[in-house]
Amino acid sequence: MTESQQILYMQIRILRITAAKLKLSLKQTSQLFKKFDVLKYIREGFGIFHIEGDEAVFEDVYEYLKIKGAFA
């Protein structure tokens, strides 16, 4: 699997985990990710994220969203 494929796979996994944990639809979560550029954030952090488990990556993304004001 290429690095681009690995990044895409991670982005999809984290999108699904976020939707489940925040009790949002995939569409709502996708809109949230788009609004706050989360897919870019995951892509840019992949060097660190790929050695962490999905739960740790979710926690990092969740903190990122909080800092960006997603849950005001």
XYZ file of C-alpha atoms in Angstrom:
72
model
C 0.000 0.000 0.000
C 1.392 3.415 -0.916
C 1.666 6.210 1.653
C -1.177 8.074 -0.085
C -3.392 5.009 0.265
C -2.421 4.640 3.924
C -3.301 8.285 4.582
C -6.666 7.925 2.857
C -7.387 4.748 4.818
C -6.553 6.547 8.081
C -8.711 9.547 7.164
C -11.679 7.257 6.531
C -11.139 5.294 9.762
C -10.911 8.473 11.836
C -13.981 9.930 10.100
C -15.977 6.816 11.022
C -14.674 6.731 14.604
C -15.469 10.433 15.048
C -18.982 9.956 13.712
C -19.613 7.092 16.115
C -18.138 8.799 19.178
C -19.882 12.123 18.550
C -23.116 10.388 17.510
C -23.155 12.173 14.164
C -23.997 10.867 10.713
C -21.152 10.305 8.301
C -22.460 13.253 6.286
C -22.427 15.547 9.335
C -18.943 14.388 10.260
C -17.736 14.885 6.711
C -19.067 18.447 6.775
C -17.339 19.053 10.115
C -14.070 17.671 8.732
C -14.393 19.842 5.633
C -15.193 23.012 7.588
C -12.153 22.598 9.841
C -9.830 21.022 7.251
C -9.366 17.853 9.315
C -8.361 15.685 6.358
C -5.421 18.018 5.705
C -4.574 17.922 9.414
C -4.482 14.113 9.340
C -2.432 14.099 6.128
C 0.110 16.543 7.566
C 0.314 14.628 10.872
C 0.532 11.205 9.283
C 4.238 10.891 10.077
C 3.361 10.748 13.781
C -0.183 9.400 13.536
C 0.765 6.227 11.674
C 2.639 4.902 14.710
C -0.268 5.624 17.079
C -3.476 3.694 17.426
C -6.751 4.991 16.035
C -7.964 5.983 19.500
C -4.944 8.247 20.012
C -5.393 9.790 16.569
C -9.087 10.380 17.309
C -8.185 12.093 20.599
C -5.728 14.343 18.782
C -8.295 15.216 16.092
C -10.925 15.854 18.766
C -8.563 18.266 20.576
C -7.791 19.947 17.257
C -11.521 20.439 16.622
C -12.019 21.855 20.123
C -9.178 24.329 19.645
C -10.627 25.382 16.288
C -13.997 26.090 17.965
C -15.977 23.229 16.495
C -17.843 22.634 19.757
C -18.596 26.177 20.871
